[in-house]
Coordinates of C-alpha atoms in Angstrom, one line a residue:
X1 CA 34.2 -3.7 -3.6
X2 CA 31.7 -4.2 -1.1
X3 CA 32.8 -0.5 0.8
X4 CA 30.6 1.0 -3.1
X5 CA 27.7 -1.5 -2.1
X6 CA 25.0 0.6 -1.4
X7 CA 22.3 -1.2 0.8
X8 CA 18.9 -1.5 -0.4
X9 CA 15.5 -2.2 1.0
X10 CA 12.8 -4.4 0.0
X11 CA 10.9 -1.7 -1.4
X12 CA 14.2 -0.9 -3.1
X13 CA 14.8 -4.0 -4.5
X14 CA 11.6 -4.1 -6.4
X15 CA 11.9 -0.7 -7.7
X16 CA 15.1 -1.5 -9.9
X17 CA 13.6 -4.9 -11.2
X18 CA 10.3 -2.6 -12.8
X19 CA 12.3 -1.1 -15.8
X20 CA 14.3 -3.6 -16.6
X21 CA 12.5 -4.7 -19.9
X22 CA 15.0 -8.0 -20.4
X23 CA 13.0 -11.0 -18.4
X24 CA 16.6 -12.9 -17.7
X25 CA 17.7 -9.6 -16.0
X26 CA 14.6 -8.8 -13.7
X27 CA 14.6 -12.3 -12.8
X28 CA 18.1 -12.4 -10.6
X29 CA 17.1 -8.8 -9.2
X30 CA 13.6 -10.1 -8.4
X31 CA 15.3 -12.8 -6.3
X32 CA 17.2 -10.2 -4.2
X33 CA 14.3 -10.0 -2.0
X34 CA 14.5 -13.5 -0.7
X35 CA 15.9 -13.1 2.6
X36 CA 19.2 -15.9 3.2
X37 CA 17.7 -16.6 6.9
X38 CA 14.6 -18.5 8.5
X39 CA 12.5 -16.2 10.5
X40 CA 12.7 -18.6 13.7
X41 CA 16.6 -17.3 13.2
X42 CA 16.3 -13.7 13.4
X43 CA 17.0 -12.4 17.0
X44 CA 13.8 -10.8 18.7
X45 CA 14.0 -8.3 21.5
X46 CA 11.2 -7.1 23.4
X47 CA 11.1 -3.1 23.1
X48 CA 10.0 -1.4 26.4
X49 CA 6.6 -0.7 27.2
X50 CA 5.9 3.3 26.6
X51 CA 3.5 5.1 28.6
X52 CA 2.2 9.0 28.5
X53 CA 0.4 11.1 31.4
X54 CA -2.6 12.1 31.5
X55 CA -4.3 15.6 32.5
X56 CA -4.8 14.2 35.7
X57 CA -0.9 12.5 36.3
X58 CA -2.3 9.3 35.6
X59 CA 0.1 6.8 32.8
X60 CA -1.6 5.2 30.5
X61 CA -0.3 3.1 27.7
X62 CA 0.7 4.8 24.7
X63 CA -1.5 2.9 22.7
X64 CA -3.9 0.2 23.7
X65 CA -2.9 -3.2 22.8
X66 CA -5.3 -5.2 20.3
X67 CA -7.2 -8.5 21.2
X68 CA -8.2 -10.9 18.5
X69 CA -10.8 -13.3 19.4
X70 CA -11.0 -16.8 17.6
X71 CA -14.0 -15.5 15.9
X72 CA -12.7 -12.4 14.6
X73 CA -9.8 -14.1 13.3
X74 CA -11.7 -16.7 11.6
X75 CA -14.2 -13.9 10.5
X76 CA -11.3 -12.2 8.8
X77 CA -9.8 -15.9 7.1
X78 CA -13.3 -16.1 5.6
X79 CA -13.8 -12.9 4.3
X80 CA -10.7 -13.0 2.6
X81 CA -11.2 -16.3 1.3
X82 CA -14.7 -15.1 -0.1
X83 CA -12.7 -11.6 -1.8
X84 CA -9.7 -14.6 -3.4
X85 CA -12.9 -16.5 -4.6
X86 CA -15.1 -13.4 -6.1
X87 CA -12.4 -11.2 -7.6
X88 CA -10.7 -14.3 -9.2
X89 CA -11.8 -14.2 -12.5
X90 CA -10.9 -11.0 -13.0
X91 CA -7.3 -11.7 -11.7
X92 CA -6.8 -14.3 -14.2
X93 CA -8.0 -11.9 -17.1
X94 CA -5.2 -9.7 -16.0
X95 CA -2.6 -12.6 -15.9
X96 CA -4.0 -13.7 -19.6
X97 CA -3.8 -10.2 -21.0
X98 CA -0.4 -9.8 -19.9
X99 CA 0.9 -13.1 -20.4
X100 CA 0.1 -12.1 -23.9
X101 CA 1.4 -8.6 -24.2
X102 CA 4.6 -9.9 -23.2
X103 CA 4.9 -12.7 -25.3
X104 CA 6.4 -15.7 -23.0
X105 CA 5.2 -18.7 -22.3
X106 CA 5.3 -18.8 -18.5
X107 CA 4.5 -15.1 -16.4
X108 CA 6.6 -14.9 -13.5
X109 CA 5.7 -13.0 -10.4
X110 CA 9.2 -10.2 -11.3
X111 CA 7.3 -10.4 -15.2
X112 CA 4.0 -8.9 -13.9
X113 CA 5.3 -5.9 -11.9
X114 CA 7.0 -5.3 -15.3
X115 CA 4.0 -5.3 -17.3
X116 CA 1.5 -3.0 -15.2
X117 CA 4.8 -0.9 -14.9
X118 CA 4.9 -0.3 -18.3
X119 CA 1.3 -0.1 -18.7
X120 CA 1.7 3.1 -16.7
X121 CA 4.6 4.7 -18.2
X122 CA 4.2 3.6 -22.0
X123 CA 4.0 7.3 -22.9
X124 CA 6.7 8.6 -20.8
X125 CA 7.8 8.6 -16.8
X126 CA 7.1 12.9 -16.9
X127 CA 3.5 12.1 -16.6
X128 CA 4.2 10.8 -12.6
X129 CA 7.3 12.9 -12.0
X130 CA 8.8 12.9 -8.5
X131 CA 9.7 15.9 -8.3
X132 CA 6.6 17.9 -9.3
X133 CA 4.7 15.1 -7.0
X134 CA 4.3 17.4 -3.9
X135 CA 3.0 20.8 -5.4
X136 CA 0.6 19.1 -7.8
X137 CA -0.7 16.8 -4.5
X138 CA -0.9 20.1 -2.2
X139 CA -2.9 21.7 -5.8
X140 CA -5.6 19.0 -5.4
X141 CA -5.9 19.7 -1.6
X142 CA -6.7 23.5 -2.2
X143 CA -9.5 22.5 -5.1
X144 CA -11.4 20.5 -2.9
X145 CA -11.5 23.3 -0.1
X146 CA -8.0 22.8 2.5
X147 CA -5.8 24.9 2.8
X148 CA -2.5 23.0 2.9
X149 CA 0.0 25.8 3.6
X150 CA -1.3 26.2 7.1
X151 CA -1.8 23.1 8.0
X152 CA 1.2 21.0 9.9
X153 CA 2.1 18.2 7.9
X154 CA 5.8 17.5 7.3
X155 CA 6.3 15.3 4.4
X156 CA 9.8 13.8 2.5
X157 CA 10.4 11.6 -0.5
X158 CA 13.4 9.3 0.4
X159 CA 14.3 5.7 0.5
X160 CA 12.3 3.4 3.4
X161 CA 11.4 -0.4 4.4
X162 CA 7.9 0.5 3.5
X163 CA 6.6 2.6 -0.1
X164 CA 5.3 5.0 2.8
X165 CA 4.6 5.5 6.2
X166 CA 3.2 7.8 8.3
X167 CA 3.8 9.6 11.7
X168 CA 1.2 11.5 13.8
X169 CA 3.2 13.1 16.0
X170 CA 1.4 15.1 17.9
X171 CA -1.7 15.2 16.5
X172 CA -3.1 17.9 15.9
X173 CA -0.1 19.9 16.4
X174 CA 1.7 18.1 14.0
X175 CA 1.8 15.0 11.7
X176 CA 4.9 13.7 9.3
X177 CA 5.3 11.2 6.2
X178 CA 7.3 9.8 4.3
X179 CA 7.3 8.3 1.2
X180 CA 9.7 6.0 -1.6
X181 CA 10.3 7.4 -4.9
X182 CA 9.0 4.9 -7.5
X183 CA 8.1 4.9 -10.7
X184 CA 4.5 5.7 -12.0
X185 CA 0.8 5.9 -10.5
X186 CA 1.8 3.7 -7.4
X187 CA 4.1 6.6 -5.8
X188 CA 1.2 8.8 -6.0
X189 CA -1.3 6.7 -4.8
X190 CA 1.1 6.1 -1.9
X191 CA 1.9 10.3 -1.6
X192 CA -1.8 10.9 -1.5
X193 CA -2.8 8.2 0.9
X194 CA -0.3 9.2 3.4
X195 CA -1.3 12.7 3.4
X196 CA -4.3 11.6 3.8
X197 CA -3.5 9.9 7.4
X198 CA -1.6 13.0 8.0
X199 CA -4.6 15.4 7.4
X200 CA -6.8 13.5 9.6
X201 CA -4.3 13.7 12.3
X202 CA -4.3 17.2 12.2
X203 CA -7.9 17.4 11.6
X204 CA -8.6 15.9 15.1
X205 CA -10.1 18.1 17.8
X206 CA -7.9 19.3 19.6
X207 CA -10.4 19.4 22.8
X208 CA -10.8 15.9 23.0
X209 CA -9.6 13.7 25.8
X210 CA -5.8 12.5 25.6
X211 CA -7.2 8.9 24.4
X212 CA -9.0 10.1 21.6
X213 CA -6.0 12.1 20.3
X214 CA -4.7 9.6 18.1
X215 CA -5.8 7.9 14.7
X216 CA -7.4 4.5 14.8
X217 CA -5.1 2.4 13.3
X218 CA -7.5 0.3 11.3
X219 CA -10.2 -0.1 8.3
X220 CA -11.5 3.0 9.1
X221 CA -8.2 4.9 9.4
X222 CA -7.4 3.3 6.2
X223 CA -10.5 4.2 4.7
X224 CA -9.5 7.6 5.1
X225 CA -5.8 7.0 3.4
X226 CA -7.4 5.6 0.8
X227 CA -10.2 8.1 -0.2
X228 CA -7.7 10.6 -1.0
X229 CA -5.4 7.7 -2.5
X230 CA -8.2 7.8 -4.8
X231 CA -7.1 11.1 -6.5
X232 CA -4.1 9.9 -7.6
X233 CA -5.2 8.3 -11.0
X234 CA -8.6 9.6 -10.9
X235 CA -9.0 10.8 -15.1
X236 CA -10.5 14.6 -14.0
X237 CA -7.3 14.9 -12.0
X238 CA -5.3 14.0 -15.1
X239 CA -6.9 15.9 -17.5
X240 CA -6.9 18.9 -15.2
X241 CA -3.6 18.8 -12.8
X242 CA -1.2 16.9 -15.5
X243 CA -2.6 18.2 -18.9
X244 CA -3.4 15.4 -20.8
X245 CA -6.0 14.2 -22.9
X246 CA -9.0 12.7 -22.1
X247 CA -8.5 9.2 -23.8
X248 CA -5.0 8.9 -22.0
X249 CA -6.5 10.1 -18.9
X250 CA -9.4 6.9 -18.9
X251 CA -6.5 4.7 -20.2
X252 CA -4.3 5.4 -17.1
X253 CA -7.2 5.2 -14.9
X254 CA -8.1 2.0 -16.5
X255 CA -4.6 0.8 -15.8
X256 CA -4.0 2.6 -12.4
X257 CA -7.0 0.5 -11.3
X258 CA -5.3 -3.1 -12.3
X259 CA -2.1 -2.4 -10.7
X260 CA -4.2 -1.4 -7.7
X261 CA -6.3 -4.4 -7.5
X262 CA -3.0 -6.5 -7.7
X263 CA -1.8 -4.7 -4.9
X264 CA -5.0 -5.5 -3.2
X265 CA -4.8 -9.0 -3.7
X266 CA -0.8 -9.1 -2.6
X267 CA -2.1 -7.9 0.7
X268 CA -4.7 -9.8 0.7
X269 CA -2.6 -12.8 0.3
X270 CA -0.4 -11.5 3.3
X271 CA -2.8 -11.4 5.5
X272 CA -4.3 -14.5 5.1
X273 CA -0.6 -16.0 5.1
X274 CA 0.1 -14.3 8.7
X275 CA -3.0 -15.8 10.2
X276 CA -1.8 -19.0 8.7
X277 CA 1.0 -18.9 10.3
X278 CA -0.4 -18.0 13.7
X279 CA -1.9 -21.5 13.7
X280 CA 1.5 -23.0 13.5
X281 CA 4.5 -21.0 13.6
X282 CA 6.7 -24.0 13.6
X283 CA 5.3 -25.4 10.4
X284 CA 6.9 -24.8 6.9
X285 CA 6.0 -21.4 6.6
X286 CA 7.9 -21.2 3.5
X287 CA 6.0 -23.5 1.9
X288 CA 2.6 -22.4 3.1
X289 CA 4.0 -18.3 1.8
X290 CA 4.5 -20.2 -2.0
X291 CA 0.8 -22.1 -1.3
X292 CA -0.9 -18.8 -0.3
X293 CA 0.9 -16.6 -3.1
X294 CA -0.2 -18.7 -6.1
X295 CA -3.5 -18.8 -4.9
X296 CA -3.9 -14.8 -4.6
X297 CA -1.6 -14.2 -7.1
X298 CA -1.6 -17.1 -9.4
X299 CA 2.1 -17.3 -10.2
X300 CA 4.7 -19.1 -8.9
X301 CA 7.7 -18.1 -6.7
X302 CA 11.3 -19.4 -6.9
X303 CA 12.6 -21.0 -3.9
X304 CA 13.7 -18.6 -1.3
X305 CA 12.6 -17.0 2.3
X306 CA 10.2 -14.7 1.0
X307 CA 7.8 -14.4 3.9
X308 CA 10.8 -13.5 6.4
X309 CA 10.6 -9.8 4.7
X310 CA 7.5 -9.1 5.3
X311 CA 8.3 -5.6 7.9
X312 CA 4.8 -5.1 8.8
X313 CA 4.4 -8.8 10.2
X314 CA 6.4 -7.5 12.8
X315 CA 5.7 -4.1 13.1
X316 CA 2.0 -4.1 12.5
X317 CA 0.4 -8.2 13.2
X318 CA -2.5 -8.7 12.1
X319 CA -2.7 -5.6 10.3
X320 CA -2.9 -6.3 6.3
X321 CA -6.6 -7.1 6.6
X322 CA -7.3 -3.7 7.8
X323 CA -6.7 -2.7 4.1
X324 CA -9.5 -4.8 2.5
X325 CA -12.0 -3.4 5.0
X326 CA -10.1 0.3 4.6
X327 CA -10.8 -0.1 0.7
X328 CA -14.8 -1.2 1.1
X329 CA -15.2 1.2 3.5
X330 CA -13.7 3.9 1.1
X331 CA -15.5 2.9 -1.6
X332 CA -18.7 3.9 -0.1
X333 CA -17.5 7.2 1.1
X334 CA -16.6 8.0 -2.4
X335 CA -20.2 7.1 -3.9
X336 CA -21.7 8.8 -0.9
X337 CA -19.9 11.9 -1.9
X338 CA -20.4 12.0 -5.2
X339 CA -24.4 10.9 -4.2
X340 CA -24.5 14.3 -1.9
X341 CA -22.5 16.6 -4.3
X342 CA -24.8 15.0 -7.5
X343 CA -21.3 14.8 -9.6
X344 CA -19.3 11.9 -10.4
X345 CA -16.1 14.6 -10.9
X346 CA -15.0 15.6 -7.6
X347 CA -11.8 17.5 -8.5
X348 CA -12.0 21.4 -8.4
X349 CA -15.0 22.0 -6.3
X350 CA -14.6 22.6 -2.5
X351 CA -16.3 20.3 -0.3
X352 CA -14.3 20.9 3.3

């Protein structure tokens, strides 16, 4: 019946295996993400080069392309070996507590996405419903002083290769995102994060020179994502937007935070993979994919081409470690705001 076989993505994928409370079920979906081809098989085609005109007639590339020096790329292998190394122990904690929680004698990589899924949603999915997901995101954006009904941003909830992506158009004319629907605080953190891009697209002045009217697509672009990511599990943004107490509120910050820092660690572990595999593309990348997820991730993966889905290997290289430097950069922006504004809640006063 393969006509009624609808087609999923990765993203996809991973999203059916996070309710599925039987461990014998999530582990055959969880293995739908292996990919049944090597990546020195997949056909490559070199897109055409785009240019745009400037004021004067002149083309110049539509964006500019990145160099990465020996020492930056070794700069970035060590800094991520020293984050692996310093946030370890707290990893392991979170693989002990939930090894325990779920009662099996080896945690699989499909059983924790499981257990910080339900973590999240123990009390109910209605707390990070989809479809109230927009108004109550464009409700935090008017309490800290935008005004997002006349601002330009375009944004849809639908199936994508990514949990969210987004596009600056024109900025600051216009700026779209989208986002995939997926259970609990990570779809938020995703919605927010992408508006966030999308605000400082539109945020640009529009007076600037043709190169500077584009987002830097790096730590500190991410920063910015990622200080309004922020919001989405923030407790005062519970209490106030979603109407919950606040000892739930602190819980599913407490817990928003783990699944975070696992994400941070997956990417983390993808980064340091792809530079990896720079060094040698026709080594056993396979193999060097499984070394480099237990060590981030301390589980291990069945066998499978896992690395061969990672999209933003080939749409982004060498991007993943912008999101380490994104989220220490963020970190400071927030303590410098709440520093200036001599609060540590930041919801419901305006700051813009």
């Amino acid at each position: 019946r393969r006509r009624h076989t609808r087609l999923r993505t990765v993203t996809g994928i991973q999203t059916c295996a996070l309710p599925i409370s039987d461990g014998h079920l999530r582990h055959p979906v969880y293995l739908g993400l292996r990919d049944d081809k090597r990546a020195a098989d997949v056909r490559r085609e070199d897109a055409p080069a785009t240019h745009v005109r400037s004021r004067h007639g002149e083309s110049l590339p539509a964006k500019p392309e990145r160099a990465h020096s020996p020492e930056a790329v070794i700069s970035q292998l060590r800094d991520l070996e020293e984050f692996e190394k310093n946030t370890r122990p707290i990893h392991e904690e979170i693989l002990k507590r939930a090894k325990n929680d779920l009662a099996v004698e080896r945690l699989e990589p499909w059983d924790l996405e499981f257990w910080l899924q339900s973590q999240q949603t123990s009390n109910g999915d209605e707390i990070w419903s989809v479809e109230t997901s927009v108004e109550r995101m464009l409700s935090l954006m008017r309490s800290i002083g935008f005004n997002p009904d006349s601002l330009p941003i375009d944004v849809e909830i639908k199936d994508n290769p990514y949990t969210g992506f987004a596009f600056p158009v024109r900025p600051p004319y216009e700026a779209r995102f989208l986002t995939l629907p997926v259970p609990g605080a990570d779809f938020y953190q995703t919605l927010f994060h992408e508006y966030g891009h999308s605000l400082q697209s539109v945020s640009i002045d529009k007076n600037l020179p043709l190169a500077f009217l584009s987002l830097d697509e790096g730590p500190m672009s991410e920063a910015v994502g990622e200080l309004i990511g922020y919001f989405a599990y923030d407790a005062s943004w519970l209490i106030r937007t979603i109407g919950i107490s606040p000892e739930e509120a602190l819980r599913l910050e407490r817990v928003s935070k783990l699944q975070f820092f696992v994400w941070l660690r997956r990417t983390c572990m993808q980064a340091y993979f792809e530079v990896k595999a720079y060094n040698n593309l026709d080594g056993d990348l396979n193999a060097l994919y499984a070394q480099t997820y237990q060590r981030f991730l301390g589980l291990e993966l069945p066998k499978g081409y896992f690395y061969s889905g990672l999209a933003i290997a080939g749409t982004a290289p060498m991007y993943n470690v912008s999101y380490l430097y994104g989220n220490m950069i963020a970190a400071q922006l927030r303590e410098a705001v709440q520093e200036q504004l001599g609060v540590d809640d930041q919801i419901g006063r305006a700051h813009v």
